[in-house]
PDB file of C-alpha atoms and ligand atoms in Angstrom:
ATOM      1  CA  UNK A   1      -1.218 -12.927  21.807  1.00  0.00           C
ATOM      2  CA  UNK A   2      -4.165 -11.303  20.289  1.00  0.00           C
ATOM      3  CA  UNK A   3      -3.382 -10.646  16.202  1.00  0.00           C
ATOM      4  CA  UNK A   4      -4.715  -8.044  15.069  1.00  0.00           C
ATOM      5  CA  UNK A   5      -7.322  -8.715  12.186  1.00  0.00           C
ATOM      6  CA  UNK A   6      -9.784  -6.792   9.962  1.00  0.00           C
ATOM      7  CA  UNK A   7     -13.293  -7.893   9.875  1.00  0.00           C
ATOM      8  CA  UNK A   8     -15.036  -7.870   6.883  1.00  0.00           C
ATOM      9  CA  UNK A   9     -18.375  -7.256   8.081  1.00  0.00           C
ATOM     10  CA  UNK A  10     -17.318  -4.318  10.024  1.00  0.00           C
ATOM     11  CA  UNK A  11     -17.536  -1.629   7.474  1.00  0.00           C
ATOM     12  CA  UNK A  12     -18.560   2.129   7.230  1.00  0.00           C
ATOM     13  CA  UNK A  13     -19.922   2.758   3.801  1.00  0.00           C
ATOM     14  CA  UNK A  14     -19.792   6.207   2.263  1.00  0.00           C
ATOM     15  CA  UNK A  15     -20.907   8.302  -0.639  1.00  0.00           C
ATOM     16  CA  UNK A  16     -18.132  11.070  -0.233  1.00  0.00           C
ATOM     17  CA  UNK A  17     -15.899  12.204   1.990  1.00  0.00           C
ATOM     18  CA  UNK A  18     -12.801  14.199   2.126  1.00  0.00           C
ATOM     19  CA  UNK A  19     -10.293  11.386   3.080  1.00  0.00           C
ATOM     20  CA  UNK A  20     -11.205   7.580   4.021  1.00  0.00           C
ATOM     21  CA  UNK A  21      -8.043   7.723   6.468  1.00  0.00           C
ATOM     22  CA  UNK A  22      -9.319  11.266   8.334  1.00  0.00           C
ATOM     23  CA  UNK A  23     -13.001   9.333   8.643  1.00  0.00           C
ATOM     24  CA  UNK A  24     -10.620   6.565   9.878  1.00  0.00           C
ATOM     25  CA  UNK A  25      -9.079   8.431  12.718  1.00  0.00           C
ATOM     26  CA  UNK A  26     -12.792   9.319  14.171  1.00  0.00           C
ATOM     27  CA  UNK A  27     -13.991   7.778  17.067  1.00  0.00           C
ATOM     28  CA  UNK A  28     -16.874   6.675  14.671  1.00  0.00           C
ATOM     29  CA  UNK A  29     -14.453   3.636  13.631  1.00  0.00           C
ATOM     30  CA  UNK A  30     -13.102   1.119  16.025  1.00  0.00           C
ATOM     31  CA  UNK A  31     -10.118  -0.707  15.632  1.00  0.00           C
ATOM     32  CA  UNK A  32     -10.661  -3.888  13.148  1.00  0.00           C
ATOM     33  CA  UNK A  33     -13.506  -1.912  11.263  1.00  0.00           C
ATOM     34  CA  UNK A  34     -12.866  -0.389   7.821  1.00  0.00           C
ATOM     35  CA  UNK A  35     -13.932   2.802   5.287  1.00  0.00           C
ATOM     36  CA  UNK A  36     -14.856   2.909   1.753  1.00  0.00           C
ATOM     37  CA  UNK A  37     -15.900   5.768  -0.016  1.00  0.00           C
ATOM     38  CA  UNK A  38     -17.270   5.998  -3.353  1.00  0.00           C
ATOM     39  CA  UNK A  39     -16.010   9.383  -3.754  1.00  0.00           C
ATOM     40  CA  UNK A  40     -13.125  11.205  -2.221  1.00  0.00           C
ATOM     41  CA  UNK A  41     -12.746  14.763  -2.658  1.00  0.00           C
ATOM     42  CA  UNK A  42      -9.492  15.533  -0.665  1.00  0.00           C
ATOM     43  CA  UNK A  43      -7.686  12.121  -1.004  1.00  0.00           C
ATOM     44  CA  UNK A  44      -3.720  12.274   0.674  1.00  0.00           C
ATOM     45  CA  UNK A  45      -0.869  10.794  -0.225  1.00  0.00           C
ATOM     46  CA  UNK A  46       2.216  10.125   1.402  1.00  0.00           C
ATOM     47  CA  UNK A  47       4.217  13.306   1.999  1.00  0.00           C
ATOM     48  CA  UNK A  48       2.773  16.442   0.711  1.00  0.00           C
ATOM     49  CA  UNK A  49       1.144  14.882  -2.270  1.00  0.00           C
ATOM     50  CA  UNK A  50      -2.542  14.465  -2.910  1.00  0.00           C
ATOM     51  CA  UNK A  51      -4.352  11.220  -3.888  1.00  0.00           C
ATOM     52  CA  UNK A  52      -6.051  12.321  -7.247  1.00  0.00           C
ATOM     53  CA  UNK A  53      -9.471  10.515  -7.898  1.00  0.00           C
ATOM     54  CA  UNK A  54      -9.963   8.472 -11.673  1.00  0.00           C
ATOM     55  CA  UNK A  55     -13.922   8.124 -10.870  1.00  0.00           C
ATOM     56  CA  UNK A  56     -16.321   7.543  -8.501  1.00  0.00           C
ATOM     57  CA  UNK A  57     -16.331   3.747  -7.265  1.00  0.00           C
ATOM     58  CA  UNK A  58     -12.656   3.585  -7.284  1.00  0.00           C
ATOM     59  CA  UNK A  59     -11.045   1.907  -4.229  1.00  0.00           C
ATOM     60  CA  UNK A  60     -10.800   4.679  -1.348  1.00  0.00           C
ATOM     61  CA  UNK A  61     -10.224   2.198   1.605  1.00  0.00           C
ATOM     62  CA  UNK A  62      -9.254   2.852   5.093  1.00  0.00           C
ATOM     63  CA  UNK A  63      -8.856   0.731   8.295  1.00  0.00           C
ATOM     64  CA  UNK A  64      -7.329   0.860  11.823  1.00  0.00           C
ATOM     65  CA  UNK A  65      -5.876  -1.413  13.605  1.00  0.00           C
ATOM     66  CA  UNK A  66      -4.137  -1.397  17.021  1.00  0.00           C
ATOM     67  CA  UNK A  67      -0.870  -3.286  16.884  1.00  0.00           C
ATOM     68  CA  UNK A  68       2.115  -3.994  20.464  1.00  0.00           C
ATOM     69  CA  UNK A  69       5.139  -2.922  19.485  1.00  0.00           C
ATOM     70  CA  UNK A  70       7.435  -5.108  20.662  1.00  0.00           C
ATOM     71  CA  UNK A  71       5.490  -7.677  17.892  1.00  0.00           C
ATOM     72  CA  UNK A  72       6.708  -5.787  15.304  1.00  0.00           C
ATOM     73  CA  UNK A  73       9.781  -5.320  13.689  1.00  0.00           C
ATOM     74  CA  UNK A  74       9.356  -1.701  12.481  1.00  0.00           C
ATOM     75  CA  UNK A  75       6.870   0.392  10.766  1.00  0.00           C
ATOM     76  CA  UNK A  76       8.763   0.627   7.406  1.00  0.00           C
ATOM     77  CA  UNK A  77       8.151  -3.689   7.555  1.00  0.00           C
ATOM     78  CA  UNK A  78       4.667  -3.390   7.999  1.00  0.00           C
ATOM     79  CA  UNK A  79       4.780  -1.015   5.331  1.00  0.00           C
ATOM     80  CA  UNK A  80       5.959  -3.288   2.672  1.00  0.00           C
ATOM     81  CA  UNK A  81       3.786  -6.202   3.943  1.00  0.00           C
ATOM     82  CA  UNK A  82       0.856  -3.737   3.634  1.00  0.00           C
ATOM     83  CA  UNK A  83       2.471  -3.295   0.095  1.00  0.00           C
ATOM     84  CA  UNK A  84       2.599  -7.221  -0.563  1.00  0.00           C
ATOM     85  CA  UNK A  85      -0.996  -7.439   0.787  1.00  0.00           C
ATOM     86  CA  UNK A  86      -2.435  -5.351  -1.958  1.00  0.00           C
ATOM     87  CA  UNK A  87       0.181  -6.538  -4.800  1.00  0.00           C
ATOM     88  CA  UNK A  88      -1.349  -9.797  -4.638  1.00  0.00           C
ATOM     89  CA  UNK A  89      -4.989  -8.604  -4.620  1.00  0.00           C
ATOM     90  CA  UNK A  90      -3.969  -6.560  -7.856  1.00  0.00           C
ATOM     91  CA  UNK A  91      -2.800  -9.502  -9.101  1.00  0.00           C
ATOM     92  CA  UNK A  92      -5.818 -11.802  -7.938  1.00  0.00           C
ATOM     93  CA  UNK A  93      -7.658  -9.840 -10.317  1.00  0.00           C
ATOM     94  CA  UNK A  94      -5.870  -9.418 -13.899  1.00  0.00           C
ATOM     95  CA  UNK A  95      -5.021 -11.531 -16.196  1.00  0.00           C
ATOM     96  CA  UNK A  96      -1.678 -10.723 -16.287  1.00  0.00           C
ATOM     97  CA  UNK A  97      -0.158 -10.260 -13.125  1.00  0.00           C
ATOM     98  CA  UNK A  98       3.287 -10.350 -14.018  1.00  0.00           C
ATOM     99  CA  UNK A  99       2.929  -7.089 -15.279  1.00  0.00           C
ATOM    100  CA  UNK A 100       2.228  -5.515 -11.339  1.00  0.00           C
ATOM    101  CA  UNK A 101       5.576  -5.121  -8.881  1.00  0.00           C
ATOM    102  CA  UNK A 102       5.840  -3.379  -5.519  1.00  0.00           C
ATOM    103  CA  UNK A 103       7.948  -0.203  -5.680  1.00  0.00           C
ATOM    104  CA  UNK A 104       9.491   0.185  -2.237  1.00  0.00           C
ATOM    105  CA  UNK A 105       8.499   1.295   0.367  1.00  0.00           C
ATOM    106  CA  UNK A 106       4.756   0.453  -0.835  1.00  0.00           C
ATOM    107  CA  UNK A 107       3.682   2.199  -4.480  1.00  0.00           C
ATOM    108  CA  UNK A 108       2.032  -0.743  -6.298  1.00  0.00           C
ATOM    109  CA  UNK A 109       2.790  -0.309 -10.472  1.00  0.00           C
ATOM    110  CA  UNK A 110       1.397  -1.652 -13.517  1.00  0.00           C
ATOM    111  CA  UNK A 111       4.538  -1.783 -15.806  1.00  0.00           C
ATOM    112  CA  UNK A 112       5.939   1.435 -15.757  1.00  0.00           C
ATOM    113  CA  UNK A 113       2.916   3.492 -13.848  1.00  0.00           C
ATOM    114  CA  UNK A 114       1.236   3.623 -10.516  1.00  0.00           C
ATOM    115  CA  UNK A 115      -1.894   2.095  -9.879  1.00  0.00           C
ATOM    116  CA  UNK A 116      -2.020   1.668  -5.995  1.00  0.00           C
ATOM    117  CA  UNK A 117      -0.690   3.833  -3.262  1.00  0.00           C
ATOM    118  CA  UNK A 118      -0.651   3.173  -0.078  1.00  0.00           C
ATOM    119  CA  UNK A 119      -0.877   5.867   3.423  1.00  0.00           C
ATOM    120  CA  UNK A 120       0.388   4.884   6.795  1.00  0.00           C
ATOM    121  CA  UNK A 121      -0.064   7.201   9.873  1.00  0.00           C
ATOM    122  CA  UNK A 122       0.799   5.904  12.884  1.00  0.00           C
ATOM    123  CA  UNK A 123      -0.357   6.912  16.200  1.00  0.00           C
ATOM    124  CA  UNK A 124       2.296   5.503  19.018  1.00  0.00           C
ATOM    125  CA  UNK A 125       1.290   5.296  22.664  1.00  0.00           C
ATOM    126  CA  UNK A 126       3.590   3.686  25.173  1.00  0.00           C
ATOM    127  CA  UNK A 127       3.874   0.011  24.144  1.00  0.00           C
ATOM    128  CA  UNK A 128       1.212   0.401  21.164  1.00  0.00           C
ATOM    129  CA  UNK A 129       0.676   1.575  17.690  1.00  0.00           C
ATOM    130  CA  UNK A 130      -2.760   2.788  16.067  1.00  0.00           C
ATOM    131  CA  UNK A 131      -2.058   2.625  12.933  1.00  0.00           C
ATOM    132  CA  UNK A 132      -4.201   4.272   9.983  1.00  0.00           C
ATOM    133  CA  UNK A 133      -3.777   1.521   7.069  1.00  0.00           C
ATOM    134  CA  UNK A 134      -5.074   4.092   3.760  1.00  0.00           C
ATOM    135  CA  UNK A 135      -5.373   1.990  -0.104  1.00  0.00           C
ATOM    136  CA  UNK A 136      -5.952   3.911  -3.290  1.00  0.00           C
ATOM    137  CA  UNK A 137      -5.997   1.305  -5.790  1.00  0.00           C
ATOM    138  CA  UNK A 138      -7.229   2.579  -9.045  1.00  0.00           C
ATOM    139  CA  UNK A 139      -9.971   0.401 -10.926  1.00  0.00           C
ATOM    140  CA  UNK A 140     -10.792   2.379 -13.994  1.00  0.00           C
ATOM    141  CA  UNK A 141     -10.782   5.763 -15.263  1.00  0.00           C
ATOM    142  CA  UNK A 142     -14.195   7.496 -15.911  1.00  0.00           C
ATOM    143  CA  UNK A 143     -14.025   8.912 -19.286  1.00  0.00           C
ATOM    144  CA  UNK A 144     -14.598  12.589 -18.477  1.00  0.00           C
ATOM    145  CA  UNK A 145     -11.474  13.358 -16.448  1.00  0.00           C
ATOM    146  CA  UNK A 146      -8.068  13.887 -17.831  1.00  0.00           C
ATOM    147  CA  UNK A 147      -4.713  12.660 -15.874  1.00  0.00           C
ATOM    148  CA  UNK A 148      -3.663   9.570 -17.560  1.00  0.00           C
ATOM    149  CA  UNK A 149      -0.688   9.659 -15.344  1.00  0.00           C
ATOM    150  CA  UNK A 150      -1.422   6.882 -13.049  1.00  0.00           C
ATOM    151  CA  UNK A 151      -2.399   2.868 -14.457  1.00  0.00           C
ATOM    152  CA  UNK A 152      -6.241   1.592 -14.228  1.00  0.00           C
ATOM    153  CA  UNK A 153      -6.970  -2.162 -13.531  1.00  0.00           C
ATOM    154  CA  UNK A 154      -9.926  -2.203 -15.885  1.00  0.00           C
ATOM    155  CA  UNK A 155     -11.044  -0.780 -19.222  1.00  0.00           C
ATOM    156  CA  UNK A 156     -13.954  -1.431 -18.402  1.00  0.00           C
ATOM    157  CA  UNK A 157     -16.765   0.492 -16.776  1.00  0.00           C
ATOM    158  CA  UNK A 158     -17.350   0.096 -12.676  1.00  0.00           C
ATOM    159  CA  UNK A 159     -18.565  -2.883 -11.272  1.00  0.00           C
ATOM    160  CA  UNK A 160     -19.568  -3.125  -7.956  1.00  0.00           C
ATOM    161  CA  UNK A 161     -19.602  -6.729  -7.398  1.00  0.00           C
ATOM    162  CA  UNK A 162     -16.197  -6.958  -8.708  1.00  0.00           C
ATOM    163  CA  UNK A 163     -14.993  -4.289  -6.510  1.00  0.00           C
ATOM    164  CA  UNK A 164     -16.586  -6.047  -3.053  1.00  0.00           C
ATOM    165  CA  UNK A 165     -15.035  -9.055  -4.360  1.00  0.00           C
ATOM    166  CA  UNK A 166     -11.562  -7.417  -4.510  1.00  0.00           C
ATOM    167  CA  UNK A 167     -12.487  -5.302  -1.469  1.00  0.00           C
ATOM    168  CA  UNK A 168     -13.067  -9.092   0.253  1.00  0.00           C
ATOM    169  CA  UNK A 169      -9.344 -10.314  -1.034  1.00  0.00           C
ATOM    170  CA  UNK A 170      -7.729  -7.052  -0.204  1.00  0.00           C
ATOM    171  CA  UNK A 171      -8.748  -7.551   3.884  1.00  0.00           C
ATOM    172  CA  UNK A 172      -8.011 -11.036   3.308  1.00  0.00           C
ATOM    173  CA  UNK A 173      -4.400 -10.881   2.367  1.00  0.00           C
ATOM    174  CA  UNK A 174      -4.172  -7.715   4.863  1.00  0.00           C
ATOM    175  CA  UNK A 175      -5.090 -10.055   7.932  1.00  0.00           C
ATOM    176  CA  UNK A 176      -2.367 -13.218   6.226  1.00  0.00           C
ATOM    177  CA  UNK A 177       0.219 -10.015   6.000  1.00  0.00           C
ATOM    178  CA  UNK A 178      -0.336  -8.848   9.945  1.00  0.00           C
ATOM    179  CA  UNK A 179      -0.488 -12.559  10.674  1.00  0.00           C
ATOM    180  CA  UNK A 180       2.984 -13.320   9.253  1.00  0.00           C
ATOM    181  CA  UNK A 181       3.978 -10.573  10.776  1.00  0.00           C
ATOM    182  CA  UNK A 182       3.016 -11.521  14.304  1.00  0.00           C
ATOM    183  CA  UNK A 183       4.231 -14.573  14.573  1.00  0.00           C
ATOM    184  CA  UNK A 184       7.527 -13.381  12.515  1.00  0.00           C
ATOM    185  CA  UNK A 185       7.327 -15.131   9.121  1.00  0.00           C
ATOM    186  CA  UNK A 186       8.896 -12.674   7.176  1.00  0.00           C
ATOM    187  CA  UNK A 187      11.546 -14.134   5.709  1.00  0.00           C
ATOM    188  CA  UNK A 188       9.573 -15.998   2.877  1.00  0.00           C
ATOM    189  CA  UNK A 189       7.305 -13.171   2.609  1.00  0.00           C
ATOM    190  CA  UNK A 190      10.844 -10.652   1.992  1.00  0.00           C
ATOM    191  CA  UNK A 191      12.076 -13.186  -0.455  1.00  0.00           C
ATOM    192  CA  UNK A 192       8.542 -12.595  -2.663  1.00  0.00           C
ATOM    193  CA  UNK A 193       8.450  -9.072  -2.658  1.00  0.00           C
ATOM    194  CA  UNK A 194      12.178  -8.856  -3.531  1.00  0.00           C
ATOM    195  CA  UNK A 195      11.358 -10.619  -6.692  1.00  0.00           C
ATOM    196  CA  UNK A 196       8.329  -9.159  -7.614  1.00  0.00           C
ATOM    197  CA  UNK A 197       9.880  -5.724  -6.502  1.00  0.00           C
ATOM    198  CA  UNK A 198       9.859  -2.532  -9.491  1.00  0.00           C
ATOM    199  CA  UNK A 199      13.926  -2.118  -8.491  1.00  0.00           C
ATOM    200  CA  UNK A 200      14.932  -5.485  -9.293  1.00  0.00           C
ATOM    201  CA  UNK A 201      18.246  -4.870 -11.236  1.00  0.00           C
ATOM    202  CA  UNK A 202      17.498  -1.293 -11.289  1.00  0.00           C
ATOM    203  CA  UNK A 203      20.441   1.270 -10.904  1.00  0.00           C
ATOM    204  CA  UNK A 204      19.350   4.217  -7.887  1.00  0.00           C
ATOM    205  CA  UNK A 205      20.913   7.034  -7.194  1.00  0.00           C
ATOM    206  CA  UNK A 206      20.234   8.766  -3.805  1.00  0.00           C
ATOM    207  CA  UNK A 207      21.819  11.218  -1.060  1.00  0.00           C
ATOM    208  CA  UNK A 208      21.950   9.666   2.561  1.00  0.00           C
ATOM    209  CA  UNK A 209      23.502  12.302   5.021  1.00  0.00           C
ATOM    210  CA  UNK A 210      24.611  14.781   2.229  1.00  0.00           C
ATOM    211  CA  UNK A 211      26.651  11.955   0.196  1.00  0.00           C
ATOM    212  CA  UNK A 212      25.678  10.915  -2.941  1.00  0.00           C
ATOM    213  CA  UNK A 213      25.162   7.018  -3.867  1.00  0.00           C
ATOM    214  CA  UNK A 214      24.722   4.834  -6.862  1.00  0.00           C
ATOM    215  CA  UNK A 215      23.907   1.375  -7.061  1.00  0.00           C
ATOM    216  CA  UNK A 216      21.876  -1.256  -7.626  1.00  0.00           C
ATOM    217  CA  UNK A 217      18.731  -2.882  -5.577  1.00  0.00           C
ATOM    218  CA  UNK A 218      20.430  -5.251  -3.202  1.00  0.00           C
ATOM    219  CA  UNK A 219      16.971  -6.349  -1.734  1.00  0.00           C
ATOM    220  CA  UNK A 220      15.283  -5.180   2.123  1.00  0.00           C
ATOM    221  CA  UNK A 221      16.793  -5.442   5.825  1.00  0.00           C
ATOM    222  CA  UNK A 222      14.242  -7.171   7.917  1.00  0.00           C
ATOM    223  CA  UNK A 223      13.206  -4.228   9.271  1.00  0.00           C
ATOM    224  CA  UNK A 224      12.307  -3.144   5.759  1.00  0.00           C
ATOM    225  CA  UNK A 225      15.014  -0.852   4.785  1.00  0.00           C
ATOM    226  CA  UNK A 226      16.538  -1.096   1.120  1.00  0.00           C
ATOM    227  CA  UNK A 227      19.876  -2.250   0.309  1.00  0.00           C
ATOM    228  CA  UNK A 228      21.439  -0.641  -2.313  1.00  0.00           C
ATOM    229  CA  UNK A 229      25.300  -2.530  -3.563  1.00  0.00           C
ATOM    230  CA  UNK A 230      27.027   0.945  -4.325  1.00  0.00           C
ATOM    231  CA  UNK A 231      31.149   1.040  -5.042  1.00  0.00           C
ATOM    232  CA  UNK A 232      32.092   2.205  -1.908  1.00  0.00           C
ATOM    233  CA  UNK A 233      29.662  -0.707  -0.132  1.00  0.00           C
ATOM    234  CA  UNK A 234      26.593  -1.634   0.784  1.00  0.00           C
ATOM    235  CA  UNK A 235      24.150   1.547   1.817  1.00  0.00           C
ATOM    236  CA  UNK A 236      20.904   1.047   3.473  1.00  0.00           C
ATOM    237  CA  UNK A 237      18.427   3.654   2.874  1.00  0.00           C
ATOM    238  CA  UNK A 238      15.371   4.122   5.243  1.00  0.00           C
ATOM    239  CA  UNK A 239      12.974   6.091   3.169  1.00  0.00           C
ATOM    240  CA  UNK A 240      13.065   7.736  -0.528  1.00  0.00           C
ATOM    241  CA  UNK A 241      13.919  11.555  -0.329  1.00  0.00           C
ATOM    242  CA  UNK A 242      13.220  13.662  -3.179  1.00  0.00           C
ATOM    243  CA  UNK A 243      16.385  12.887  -4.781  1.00  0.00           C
ATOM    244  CA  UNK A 244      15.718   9.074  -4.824  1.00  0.00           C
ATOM    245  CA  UNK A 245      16.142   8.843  -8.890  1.00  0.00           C
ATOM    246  CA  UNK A 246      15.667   5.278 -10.848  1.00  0.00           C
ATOM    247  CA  UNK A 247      18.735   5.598 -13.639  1.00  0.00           C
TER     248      UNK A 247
HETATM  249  C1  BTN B 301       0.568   7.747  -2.087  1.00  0.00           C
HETATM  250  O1  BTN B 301       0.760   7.080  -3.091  1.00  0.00           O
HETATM  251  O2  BTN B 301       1.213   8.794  -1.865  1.00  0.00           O
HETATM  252  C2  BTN B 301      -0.443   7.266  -1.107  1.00  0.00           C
HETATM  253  C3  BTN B 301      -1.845   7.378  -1.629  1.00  0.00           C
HETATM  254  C4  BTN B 301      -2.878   6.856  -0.645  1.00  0.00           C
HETATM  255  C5  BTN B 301      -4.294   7.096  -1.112  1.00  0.00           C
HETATM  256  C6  BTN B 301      -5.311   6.472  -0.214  1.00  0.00           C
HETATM  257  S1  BTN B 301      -6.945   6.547  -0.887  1.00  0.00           S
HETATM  258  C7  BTN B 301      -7.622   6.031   0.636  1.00  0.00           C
HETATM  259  C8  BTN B 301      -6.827   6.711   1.732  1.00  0.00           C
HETATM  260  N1  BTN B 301      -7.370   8.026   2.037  1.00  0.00           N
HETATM  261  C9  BTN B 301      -6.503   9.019   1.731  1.00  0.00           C
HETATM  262  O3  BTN B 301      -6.729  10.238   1.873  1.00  0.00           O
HETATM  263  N2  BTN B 301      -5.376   8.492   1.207  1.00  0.00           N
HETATM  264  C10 BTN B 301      -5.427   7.049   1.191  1.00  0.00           C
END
């Protein structure tokens, strides 16, 4: 069994590009190699939305990795390990990482705002998966641009030894996650990012086939669904729809 594992020396640095995970899809990078950019000027985020750069030198990382299906349990686990992977490099790096939690299926927050998101696409053929792993994780803010809507890591200005160092801890704990995966130690791994999750005692309301549900985070399946404990039962939702609402 051959796990699948980023190398950190295998890197394609860039000074712009559109999006680190359509450079990813190239033939140009081979499976277990990796993108930065230090500008991104068409970044994508999940659905319809659009990545929205803070400053050049902000995290803009891509990599692809080939995975066999029947080692994984679904896509929407690997998701949140992906998720769990880059909470704990966030955390590596403050000096208060209680205040970061994964918001399922994979937004990373500081407090109440996003400061890491996270873009999966997944290219199945017969028994294998190429999968596109795309991490926005936003350092600082430069000064001179406006949206304060997401959270920064740093007040301070951008350091690039401090970013390869992170950059170094992010493949790191992206290898232990794909690792765990593979050889199906997930329960301890669920367990973490249930208590470190954004929903924790959080009430949700959301429609699954045209019903509408309430209730509170009930924790993940192992194939990474949420469990919400609603009156009528327990509901497990797959994905959040546009009418996923925190109360
Ligand atoms: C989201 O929160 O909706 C996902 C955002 C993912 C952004 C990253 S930045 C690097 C990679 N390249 C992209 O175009 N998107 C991802």
């Amino acid at each position: 069994m051959k796990i699948p594992y980023i190398e950190y020396n295998q890197s394609h640095r860039l000074i712009e590009v559109d999006s680190t995970n359509n450079f990813c899809k190239t033939a140009n990078v081979k499976h277990g190699e990796w993108v930065i950019s230090e500008k991104q000027t068409n970044g994508r985020g999940r659905g319809d939305n659009k990545w929205d750069s803070l400053g050049i030198g902000n995290i803009f990382f891509s990599s692809k990795v080939l995975l066999e299906i029947d080692k994984i349990p679904s896509l929407p686990l690997v998701s949140l390990f992906i998720g769990s992977a880059t909470l704990r490099t966030i955390r590596n790096f403050s000096n208060n990482p209680e205040e970061f939690s994964l918001k399922w299926p994979n937004d990373v927050y500081k407090s109440q705002k996003k400061i890491a998101g996270i873009l999966l696409e997944a290219n199945t053929q017969s028994d294998l998966v190429e999968l596109i792993i795309g991490i926005g994780i936003n350092l600082y803010q430069d000064q001179k641009i406006e949206k304060r809507e997401y959270a920064v890591l740093y007040e301070t200005e951008y350091d690039f030894l401090l970013k390869e160092k992170i950059l170094q801890n992010l493949i790191e704990n992206l290898n232990v996650s794909m690792q765990k995966i593979y050889l199906k130690n997930l329960s301890e791994e669920l367990l973490w990012i249930e208590s470190n999750s954004f929903l924790k005692d959080k009430l949700i309301q959301t429609k699954v086939n045209g019903i509408l549900h309430t209730g509170r985070f009930a924790g993940f399946t192992i194939d990474g669904f949420l469990l919400l404990n609603t009156e009528s039962g327990i509901v497990t939702l797959m994905d959040t729809g546009s009418d996923f609402k925190i109360k």
